[in-house]
PDB file of C-alpha atoms in Angstrom:
ATOM      1  CA  MET M 122     -27.009   5.919 -24.140  1.00 63.00           C
ATOM      2  CA  ASP M 123     -27.812   3.073 -22.267  1.00 80.00           C
ATOM      3  CA  SER M 124     -25.130   2.105 -19.783  1.00 84.00           C
ATOM      4  CA  PRO M 125     -23.617  -1.289 -19.785  1.00 90.00           C
ATOM      5  CA  ASP M 126     -24.217  -3.890 -17.708  1.00 91.00           C
ATOM      6  CA  ASN M 127     -20.829  -4.265 -15.766  1.00 93.00           C
ATOM      7  CA  GLY M 128     -21.849  -4.153 -12.025  1.00 95.00           C
ATOM      8  CA  ALA M 129     -20.488  -7.880 -11.173  1.00 97.00           C
ATOM      9  CA  TYR M 130     -16.850  -6.324 -11.993  1.00 97.00           C
ATOM     10  CA  MET M 131     -17.672  -3.429  -9.622  1.00 97.00           C
ATOM     11  CA  VAL M 132     -18.669  -5.995  -6.802  1.00 97.00           C
ATOM     12  CA  ALA M 133     -15.913  -8.373  -7.787  1.00 98.00           C
ATOM     13  CA  ALA M 134     -13.380  -5.242  -7.003  1.00 98.00           C
ATOM     14  CA  TYR M 135     -15.068  -4.348  -3.843  1.00 98.00           C
ATOM     15  CA  ILE M 136     -14.983  -7.707  -2.281  1.00 98.00           C
ATOM     16  CA  VAL M 137     -11.008  -8.070  -2.975  1.00 98.00           C
ATOM     17  CA  THR M 138     -10.594  -4.819  -1.580  1.00 98.00           C
ATOM     18  CA  ALA M 139     -12.444  -5.594   1.296  1.00 98.00           C
ATOM     19  CA  VAL M 140     -10.971  -9.225   1.783  1.00 98.00           C
ATOM     20  CA  VAL M 141      -7.234  -8.000   1.240  1.00 98.00           C
ATOM     21  CA  VAL M 142      -7.269  -4.937   3.659  1.00 98.00           C
ATOM     22  CA  LEU M 143      -9.435  -6.794   6.330  1.00 98.00           C
ATOM     23  CA  GLY M 144      -7.283  -9.880   6.158  1.00 98.00           C
ATOM     24  CA  TYR M 145      -3.758  -7.983   6.262  1.00 98.00           C
ATOM     25  CA  ALA M 146      -5.106  -6.166   9.087  1.00 98.00           C
ATOM     26  CA  VAL M 147      -6.488  -9.195  10.992  1.00 98.00           C
ATOM     27  CA  MET M 148      -2.759 -10.949  10.069  1.00 97.00           C
ATOM     28  CA  LEU M 149      -1.253  -7.851  11.522  1.00 97.00           C
ATOM     29  CA  TYR M 150      -3.454  -8.050  14.703  1.00 96.00           C
ATOM     30  CA  LEU M 151      -2.605 -11.716  15.202  1.00 97.00           C
ATOM     31  CA  ARG M 152       1.202 -11.321  14.454  1.00 97.00           C
ATOM     32  CA  ILE M 153       1.532  -8.759  17.155  1.00 96.00           C
ATOM     33  CA  ARG M 154      -0.515 -10.667  19.734  1.00 96.00           C
ATOM     34  CA  LYS M 155       1.986 -14.239  18.914  1.00 95.00           C
ATOM     35  CA  GLU M 156       4.959 -11.662  19.206  1.00 94.00           C
ATOM     36  CA  LYS M 157       3.749 -10.200  22.742  1.00 91.00           C
ATOM     37  CA  ARG M 158       3.275 -13.971  24.219  1.00 89.00           C
ATOM     38  CA  ARG M 159       6.749 -14.916  22.670  1.00 86.00           C
ATOM     39  CA  ASN M 160       8.207 -11.580  24.142  1.00 72.00           C
ATOM     40  CA  THR M 161       6.826 -12.276  28.041  1.00 70.00           C
TER      41      THR M 161
ATOM     42  CA  MET T  31      10.426   3.312  29.218  1.00 84.00           C
ATOM     43  CA  THR T  32      11.757   0.531  27.711  1.00 90.00           C
ATOM     44  CA  ARG T  33      11.838  -0.027  23.559  1.00 92.00           C
ATOM     45  CA  ARG T  34       9.832  -2.876  24.303  1.00 92.00           C
ATOM     46  CA  GLU T  35       6.976  -0.772  26.134  1.00 94.00           C
ATOM     47  CA  ARG T  36       7.345   1.688  23.208  1.00 96.00           C
ATOM     48  CA  ALA T  37       6.743  -0.485  20.542  1.00 96.00           C
ATOM     49  CA  LEU T  38       3.563  -2.289  22.584  1.00 95.00           C
ATOM     50  CA  THR T  39       2.123   1.162  22.630  1.00 97.00           C
ATOM     51  CA  THR T  40       2.941   1.898  19.212  1.00 97.00           C
ATOM     52  CA  ALA T  41       1.001  -1.336  18.105  1.00 97.00           C
ATOM     53  CA  HIS T  42      -1.888  -0.311  20.236  1.00 97.00           C
ATOM     54  CA  ARG T  43      -2.037   3.147  18.694  1.00 98.00           C
ATOM     55  CA  GLY T  44      -1.532   1.595  15.151  1.00 98.00           C
ATOM     56  CA  THR T  45      -4.432  -0.736  15.957  1.00 97.00           C
ATOM     57  CA  ILE T  46      -6.954   2.132  17.223  1.00 98.00           C
ATOM     58  CA  ILE T  47      -5.937   4.096  14.324  1.00 98.00           C
ATOM     59  CA  THR T  48      -6.495   0.824  11.654  1.00 98.00           C
ATOM     60  CA  GLY T  49      -9.897   0.641  13.570  1.00 98.00           C
ATOM     61  CA  ILE T  50     -10.937   3.996  12.669  1.00 98.00           C
ATOM     62  CA  ALA T  51      -9.533   3.609   8.965  1.00 98.00           C
ATOM     63  CA  LEU T  52     -11.756   0.374   8.664  1.00 98.00           C
ATOM     64  CA  LEU T  53     -14.470   2.024   9.827  1.00 98.00           C
ATOM     65  CA  GLY T  54     -13.961   4.712   7.317  1.00 98.00           C
ATOM     66  CA  LEU T  55     -13.534   2.294   4.530  1.00 98.00           C
ATOM     67  CA  VAL T  56     -17.022   1.278   5.364  1.00 98.00           C
ATOM     68  CA  GLY T  57     -18.448   4.643   4.882  1.00 98.00           C
ATOM     69  CA  VAL T  58     -16.313   4.977   1.625  1.00 98.00           C
ATOM     70  CA  TYR T  59     -17.938   1.764   0.393  1.00 98.00           C
ATOM     71  CA  VAL T  60     -21.724   2.999   1.538  1.00 98.00           C
ATOM     72  CA  ARG T  61     -20.856   6.543  -0.266  1.00 97.00           C
ATOM     73  CA  ALA T  62     -19.474   5.030  -3.248  1.00 97.00           C
ATOM     74  CA  LEU T  63     -22.036   2.724  -4.087  1.00 96.00           C
ATOM     75  CA  MET T  64     -25.508   4.106  -2.857  1.00 96.00           C
ATOM     76  CA  PHE T  65     -24.532   8.020  -2.718  1.00 95.00           C
ATOM     77  CA  THR T  66     -22.285   8.645  -5.713  1.00 93.00           C
ATOM     78  CA  PRO T  67     -23.863   8.708  -9.295  1.00 93.00           C
ATOM     79  CA  MET T  68     -23.043   6.165 -11.907  1.00 91.00           C
ATOM     80  CA  GLU T  69     -21.207   7.861 -14.789  1.00 89.00           C
ATOM     81  CA  ARG T  70     -23.272   6.532 -17.877  1.00 88.00           C
ATOM     82  CA  SER T  71     -20.584   5.630 -20.320  1.00 89.00           C
ATOM     83  CA  GLN T  72     -18.479   3.368 -18.189  1.00 92.00           C
ATOM     84  CA  GLY T  73     -21.580   1.961 -16.147  1.00 93.00           C
ATOM     85  CA  LEU T  74     -21.057   0.825 -12.723  1.00 94.00           C
ATOM     86  CA  ALA T  75     -17.735  -0.535 -13.353  1.00 95.00           C
ATOM     87  CA  GLN T  76     -16.093   3.177 -12.875  1.00 95.00           C
ATOM     88  CA  LYS T  77     -16.920   3.088  -9.183  1.00 96.00           C
ATOM     89  CA  ILE T  78     -13.684   0.860  -9.197  1.00 97.00           C
ATOM     90  CA  PHE T  79     -12.075   3.996  -9.471  1.00 95.00           C
ATOM     91  CA  TYR T  80     -13.089   4.922  -5.896  1.00 97.00           C
ATOM     92  CA  VAL T  81     -11.056   1.900  -4.455  1.00 97.00           C
ATOM     93  CA  HIS T  82      -8.300   1.876  -7.412  1.00 97.00           C
ATOM     94  CA  ALA T  83      -6.647   5.033  -7.064  1.00 96.00           C
ATOM     95  CA  PRO T  84      -6.909   5.670  -3.505  1.00 97.00           C
ATOM     96  CA  VAL T  85      -5.111   2.082  -3.099  1.00 98.00           C
ATOM     97  CA  ALA T  86      -2.460   3.020  -5.920  1.00 97.00           C
ATOM     98  CA  TRP T  87      -1.737   6.283  -3.948  1.00 97.00           C
ATOM     99  CA  ALA T  88      -1.448   4.475  -0.570  1.00 98.00           C
ATOM    100  CA  ALA T  89       0.939   1.935  -2.405  1.00 98.00           C
ATOM    101  CA  LEU T  90       3.084   4.299  -4.194  1.00 97.00           C
ATOM    102  CA  LEU T  91       3.194   6.409  -1.048  1.00 97.00           C
ATOM    103  CA  ALA T  92       4.628   3.367   0.635  1.00 97.00           C
ATOM    104  CA  PHE T  93       7.052   2.474  -2.063  1.00 97.00           C
ATOM    105  CA  GLY T  94       8.259   6.246  -1.926  1.00 97.00           C
ATOM    106  CA  ILE T  95       8.804   6.072   1.796  1.00 97.00           C
ATOM    107  CA  THR T  96      10.377   2.982   1.799  1.00 97.00           C
ATOM    108  CA  GLY T  97      12.711   4.406  -0.948  1.00 97.00           C
ATOM    109  CA  LEU T  98      13.470   7.678   1.099  1.00 97.00           C
ATOM    110  CA  LEU T  99      14.182   5.579   4.252  1.00 98.00           C
ATOM    111  CA  SER T 100      16.158   3.309   2.716  1.00 97.00           C
ATOM    112  CA  LEU T 101      18.521   6.458   1.381  1.00 97.00           C
ATOM    113  CA  LEU T 102      18.689   7.896   4.945  1.00 98.00           C
ATOM    114  CA  TYR T 103      19.743   4.259   6.349  1.00 97.00           C
ATOM    115  CA  LEU T 104      22.449   3.975   3.791  1.00 97.00           C
ATOM    116  CA  MET T 105      23.920   7.391   4.881  1.00 97.00           C
ATOM    117  CA  LEU T 106      23.119   7.790   8.551  1.00 97.00           C
ATOM    118  CA  ARG T 107      22.853   3.550   9.325  1.00 95.00           C
ATOM    119  CA  ASP T 108      20.216   4.219  12.094  1.00 95.00           C
ATOM    120  CA  ARG T 109      18.399   0.854  12.654  1.00 94.00           C
ATOM    121  CA  LYS T 110      15.086   2.205  13.256  1.00 95.00           C
ATOM    122  CA  LEU T 111      15.296   3.940   9.299  1.00 97.00           C
ATOM    123  CA  ASP T 112      15.843   0.341   8.304  1.00 97.00           C
ATOM    124  CA  LEU T 113      12.687  -0.921  10.389  1.00 97.00           C
ATOM    125  CA  ILE T 114      10.527   1.360   9.361  1.00 97.00           C
ATOM    126  CA  ALA T 115      11.181   1.135   5.600  1.00 98.00           C
ATOM    127  CA  ALA T 116      10.775  -2.545   5.678  1.00 97.00           C
ATOM    128  CA  ALA T 117       7.360  -2.170   7.510  1.00 98.00           C
ATOM    129  CA  SER T 118       6.353   0.223   4.788  1.00 98.00           C
ATOM    130  CA  ALA T 119       7.373  -2.032   1.862  1.00 98.00           C
ATOM    131  CA  GLU T 120       5.231  -4.736   3.282  1.00 98.00           C
ATOM    132  CA  VAL T 121       2.160  -2.386   3.725  1.00 98.00           C
ATOM    133  CA  GLY T 122       2.988  -1.395  -0.060  1.00 98.00           C
ATOM    134  CA  VAL T 123       3.020  -4.805  -1.188  1.00 98.00           C
ATOM    135  CA  ALA T 124      -0.688  -5.476   0.575  1.00 98.00           C
ATOM    136  CA  PHE T 125      -1.883  -2.277  -1.007  1.00 98.00           C
ATOM    137  CA  ALA T 126      -0.265  -2.977  -4.494  1.00 98.00           C
ATOM    138  CA  VAL T 127      -1.958  -6.454  -4.446  1.00 98.00           C
ATOM    139  CA  VAL T 128      -5.317  -4.783  -4.491  1.00 98.00           C
ATOM    140  CA  MET T 129      -4.349  -2.167  -7.023  1.00 97.00           C
ATOM    141  CA  LEU T 130      -3.161  -4.629  -9.607  1.00 98.00           C
ATOM    142  CA  THR T 131      -6.545  -6.641  -9.089  1.00 98.00           C
ATOM    143  CA  THR T 132      -8.593  -3.949  -9.205  1.00 97.00           C
ATOM    144  CA  GLY T 133      -7.333  -2.375 -11.954  1.00 96.00           C
ATOM    145  CA  PRO T 134      -7.823  -5.415 -14.562  1.00 97.00           C
ATOM    146  CA  LEU T 135     -11.102  -5.544 -13.212  1.00 97.00           C
ATOM    147  CA  TRP T 136     -12.042  -1.742 -14.353  1.00 96.00           C
ATOM    148  CA  GLY T 137      -9.664  -2.427 -17.497  1.00 95.00           C
ATOM    149  CA  LYS T 138     -11.492  -5.667 -18.951  1.00 96.00           C
ATOM    150  CA  PRO T 139     -15.222  -3.772 -18.937  1.00 95.00           C
ATOM    151  CA  VAL T 140     -13.810  -0.548 -20.014  1.00 92.00           C
ATOM    152  CA  TRP T 141     -10.828  -1.616 -22.336  1.00 91.00           C
ATOM    153  CA  GLY T 142     -11.564  -4.696 -23.342  1.00 93.00           C
ATOM    154  CA  THR T 143      -8.790  -6.505 -22.201  1.00 94.00           C
ATOM    155  CA  TRP T 144      -7.652  -7.301 -18.628  1.00 96.00           C
ATOM    156  CA  TRP T 145      -4.058  -6.380 -19.059  1.00 95.00           C
ATOM    157  CA  THR T 146      -1.805  -4.386 -21.607  1.00 93.00           C
ATOM    158  CA  TRP T 147       2.244  -4.568 -21.481  1.00 94.00           C
ATOM    159  CA  ASP T 148       1.774  -0.559 -21.567  1.00 91.00           C
ATOM    160  CA  ALA T 149       4.498   1.544 -19.809  1.00 92.00           C
ATOM    161  CA  ARG T 150       2.250   2.581 -16.560  1.00 93.00           C
ATOM    162  CA  LEU T 151       0.816  -1.307 -16.116  1.00 95.00           C
ATOM    163  CA  THR T 152       4.368  -2.821 -16.719  1.00 95.00           C
ATOM    164  CA  SER T 153       6.364  -0.421 -14.503  1.00 95.00           C
ATOM    165  CA  THR T 154       3.736  -0.794 -11.732  1.00 96.00           C
ATOM    166  CA  LEU T 155       3.931  -4.806 -11.655  1.00 97.00           C
ATOM    167  CA  PHE T 156       7.932  -4.172 -11.849  1.00 96.00           C
ATOM    168  CA  THR T 157       8.055  -2.110  -8.998  1.00 96.00           C
ATOM    169  CA  PHE T 158       6.218  -4.473  -7.083  1.00 97.00           C
ATOM    170  CA  LEU T 159       7.689  -7.879  -8.032  1.00 97.00           C
ATOM    171  CA  LEU T 160      10.389  -5.570  -6.945  1.00 97.00           C
ATOM    172  CA  PHE T 161       8.945  -5.008  -3.197  1.00 97.00           C
ATOM    173  CA  VAL T 162       8.238  -8.765  -3.172  1.00 97.00           C
ATOM    174  CA  GLY T 163      11.940  -9.340  -3.821  1.00 97.00           C
ATOM    175  CA  TYR T 164      12.716  -6.756  -1.228  1.00 97.00           C
ATOM    176  CA  LEU T 165      10.935  -8.679   1.428  1.00 97.00           C
ATOM    177  CA  VAL T 166      12.200 -11.887  -0.196  1.00 97.00           C
ATOM    178  CA  LEU T 167      15.660 -11.024   0.565  1.00 97.00           C
ATOM    179  CA  ARG T 168      15.153  -9.682   3.959  1.00 95.00           C
ATOM    180  CA  GLY T 169      13.382 -13.155   5.232  1.00 94.00           C
ATOM    181  CA  ALA T 170      16.491 -14.564   3.904  1.00 96.00           C
ATOM    182  CA  LEU T 171      19.389 -12.562   5.646  1.00 93.00           C
ATOM    183  CA  THR T 172      20.053 -12.940   9.159  1.00 88.00           C
ATOM    184  CA  ASP T 173      22.857 -10.551   9.708  1.00 90.00           C
ATOM    185  CA  PHE T 174      21.427  -7.255  10.348  1.00 89.00           C
ATOM    186  CA  GLU T 175      23.942  -5.190   8.814  1.00 92.00           C
ATOM    187  CA  VAL T 176      23.691  -7.259   6.101  1.00 95.00           C
ATOM    188  CA  ARG T 177      20.389  -7.321   5.904  1.00 95.00           C
ATOM    189  CA  GLY T 178      19.732  -3.613   6.058  1.00 95.00           C
ATOM    190  CA  ARG T 179      22.208  -2.586   3.562  1.00 96.00           C
ATOM    191  CA  PHE T 180      21.192  -5.268   0.738  1.00 96.00           C
ATOM    192  CA  SER T 181      17.385  -4.465   1.126  1.00 96.00           C
ATOM    193  CA  ALA T 182      18.326  -0.323   1.161  1.00 97.00           C
ATOM    194  CA  VAL T 183      20.023  -0.446  -1.968  1.00 96.00           C
ATOM    195  CA  LEU T 184      17.025  -2.211  -3.427  1.00 95.00           C
ATOM    196  CA  GLY T 185      14.439   0.137  -1.663  1.00 96.00           C
ATOM    197  CA  VAL T 186      16.243   2.895  -2.934  1.00 96.00           C
ATOM    198  CA  MET T 187      15.326   2.111  -6.674  1.00 92.00           C
ATOM    199  CA  ALA T 188      11.687   3.015  -5.684  1.00 91.00           C
ATOM    200  CA  LEU T 189      13.150   6.920  -5.642  1.00 92.00           C
ATOM    201  CA  VAL T 190      13.343   6.639  -9.327  1.00 93.00           C
ATOM    202  CA  LEU T 191      10.395   3.953  -9.894  1.00 93.00           C
ATOM    203  CA  VAL T 192       7.702   5.891  -8.286  1.00 94.00           C
ATOM    204  CA  PRO T 193       8.113   9.350 -10.056  1.00 93.00           C
ATOM    205  CA  PHE T 194       8.311   7.067 -13.258  1.00 94.00           C
ATOM    206  CA  ILE T 195       5.288   5.452 -12.420  1.00 93.00           C
ATOM    207  CA  HIS T 196       3.654   8.840 -12.207  1.00 91.00           C
ATOM    208  CA  VAL T 197       5.056  10.437 -15.309  1.00 90.00           C
ATOM    209  CA  THR T 198       4.423   7.090 -17.743  1.00 89.00           C
ATOM    210  CA  VAL T 199       1.126   8.496 -18.904  1.00 87.00           C
ATOM    211  CA  TYR T 200       2.429  11.621 -20.191  1.00 87.00           C
ATOM    212  CA  TRP T 201       5.678  10.254 -21.669  1.00 87.00           C
ATOM    213  CA  PHE T 202       4.121   7.121 -23.537  1.00 84.00           C
ATOM    214  CA  ARG T 203       1.334   6.398 -25.389  1.00 82.00           C
ATOM    215  CA  THR T 204      -0.613   3.986 -22.776  1.00 79.00           C
ATOM    216  CA  LEU T 205      -4.244   3.214 -22.514  1.00 77.00           C
ATOM    217  CA  HIS T 206      -4.203   4.059 -18.713  1.00 78.00           C
ATOM    218  CA  PRO T 207      -6.411   7.556 -18.328  1.00 78.00           C
ATOM    219  CA  ASP T 208      -4.305  10.766 -16.891  1.00 73.00           C
ATOM    220  CA  PRO T 209      -4.631  11.606 -13.334  1.00 72.00           C
ATOM    221  CA  VAL T 210      -7.609  13.330 -12.522  1.00 70.00           C
ATOM    222  CA  VAL T 211      -6.407  14.703  -8.937  1.00 70.00           C
ATOM    223  CA  MET T 212      -2.591  14.989  -8.966  1.00 67.00           C
ATOM    224  CA  LYS T 213      -1.905  17.244 -12.013  1.00 69.00           C
ATOM    225  CA  PRO T 214      -0.835  21.103 -12.131  1.00 70.00           C
ATOM    226  CA  GLU T 215      -4.497  21.668 -13.071  1.00 74.00           C
ATOM    227  CA  ALA T 216      -8.012  21.536 -11.324  1.00 72.00           C
ATOM    228  CA  PRO T 217      -9.303  18.369 -10.598  1.00 72.00           C
ATOM    229  CA  SER T 218     -11.541  17.268 -13.943  1.00 74.00           C
ATOM    230  CA  LEU T 219     -14.223  15.338 -11.839  1.00 84.00           C
ATOM    231  CA  PRO T 220     -17.677  16.479 -11.030  1.00 88.00           C
ATOM    232  CA  SER T 221     -17.800  17.621  -6.982  1.00 91.00           C
ATOM    233  CA  VAL T 222     -19.828  14.842  -6.067  1.00 93.00           C
ATOM    234  CA  MET T 223     -17.263  11.903  -7.151  1.00 94.00           C
ATOM    235  CA  LEU T 224     -14.426  14.242  -6.128  1.00 94.00           C
ATOM    236  CA  VAL T 225     -15.751  14.130  -2.460  1.00 95.00           C
ATOM    237  CA  THR T 226     -15.781  10.334  -2.348  1.00 96.00           C
ATOM    238  CA  LEU T 227     -12.307  10.136  -4.362  1.00 96.00           C
ATOM    239  CA  LEU T 228     -10.811  12.266  -2.035  1.00 96.00           C
ATOM    240  CA  THR T 229     -12.648  10.596   1.224  1.00 97.00           C
ATOM    241  CA  SER T 230     -11.095   7.499   0.015  1.00 98.00           C
ATOM    242  CA  MET T 231      -7.801   8.504  -0.426  1.00 97.00           C
ATOM    243  CA  ALA T 232      -7.837   9.862   3.342  1.00 98.00           C
ATOM    244  CA  VAL T 233      -8.981   6.568   4.568  1.00 98.00           C
ATOM    245  CA  CYS T 234      -6.354   4.880   2.575  1.00 98.00           C
ATOM    246  CA  THR T 235      -3.827   7.270   3.807  1.00 98.00           C
ATOM    247  CA  LEU T 236      -5.004   6.328   7.756  1.00 98.00           C
ATOM    248  CA  LEU T 237      -5.071   2.954   6.947  1.00 98.00           C
ATOM    249  CA  TYR T 238      -1.234   3.012   5.897  1.00 98.00           C
ATOM    250  CA  VAL T 239      -0.415   5.022   8.819  1.00 98.00           C
ATOM    251  CA  GLY T 240      -2.183   2.321  11.096  1.00 98.00           C
ATOM    252  CA  PHE T 241      -0.466  -0.580   9.435  1.00 98.00           C
ATOM    253  CA  ILE T 242       2.809   0.745   9.370  1.00 98.00           C
ATOM    254  CA  MET T 243       2.696   1.593  13.162  1.00 98.00           C
ATOM    255  CA  GLN T 244       1.806  -2.136  13.781  1.00 98.00           C
ATOM    256  CA  ARG T 245       3.979  -3.489  11.318  1.00 98.00           C
ATOM    257  CA  TYR T 246       6.971  -1.257  12.776  1.00 98.00           C
ATOM    258  CA  ALA T 247       6.155  -2.382  16.751  1.00 97.00           C
ATOM    259  CA  LEU T 248       5.987  -5.922  15.397  1.00 97.00           C
ATOM    260  CA  ALA T 249       9.606  -5.582  13.904  1.00 96.00           C
ATOM    261  CA  VAL T 250      10.744  -3.919  17.294  1.00 96.00           C
ATOM    262  CA  LEU T 251       9.486  -6.774  19.685  1.00 95.00           C
ATOM    263  CA  ARG T 252      11.070  -9.387  17.149  1.00 93.00           C
ATOM    264  CA  ASP T 253      13.985  -7.477  17.525  1.00 90.00           C
ATOM    265  CA  VAL T 254      14.211  -6.953  21.273  1.00 91.00           C
ATOM    266  CA  ARG T 255      13.390 -10.840  21.467  1.00 90.00           C
ATOM    267  CA  GLU T 256      16.423 -11.694  19.183  1.00 85.00           C
ATOM    268  CA  GLU T 257      18.448  -9.289  20.988  1.00 85.00           C
ATOM    269  CA  GLU T 258      17.682 -10.814  24.531  1.00 86.00           C
ATOM    270  CA  ALA T 259      18.401 -14.389  23.129  1.00 84.00           C
ATOM    271  CA  ALA T 260      21.542 -13.384  21.558  1.00 79.00           C
ATOM    272  CA  GLY T 261      22.430 -11.636  25.181  1.00 75.00           C
ATOM    273  CA  GLY T 262      21.313 -14.985  27.134  1.00 63.00           C
ATOM    274  CA  LEU T 263      23.498 -17.241  25.012  1.00 56.00           C
ATOM    275  CA  SER T 264      26.672 -15.151  25.363  1.00 51.00           C
TER     276      SER T 264
END
């Protein structure tokens, strides 16, 4: 049995995951840095 | 140690844990894409499972913790509980965005449709929207007591919704597959796939811990600044 050719969906899902997780991590880091500046 | 100094320490530790978890995520990608065999009938799309299921676990864990802490806040009125509950809700929404994006990306090639209004998918979307509303509500209210009480009433609904989402695949006819790990019987996966899945779940849990520590520290830093500003005005 041949496997379906659907690798593009997998690539899209892994890219979305990386973008959202990394994006949120960077956003949190920048928000904390900004808050630290405002606190000093 | 002052409240501000404690928050800065928590933020620093949270950043380190997040960094370790992100490296772990790179490891999961390498293992899932290069060292885990492809499932023949579903093709490469089956590998979406290694990010979708762990992220869904982290999102529901986050919402569940928000629900639990909201209930405790309503009983104890401890400000710390409210701030951690809110931090967990925001992190849960971030994970839920991934869950609700990767799910349809798996559904289209495997089910033949991006979305279906069955019990599992609909209740998950409802929970996501509820917590988006939770965050909007918190942003709209300025008085701490009112904000804490109103959002806790909304947050406590997660205590019903999260277990409900888990059992929907048993109670209703749904396209969504049954759990492969979180069930009374032994996991129904070959060991090489199971190790990838469990590693990914551990990494997502670590990411959740790192994120929530940072988000909580941020909330405390804001709280301290607002308190100091209010003290300066009075």
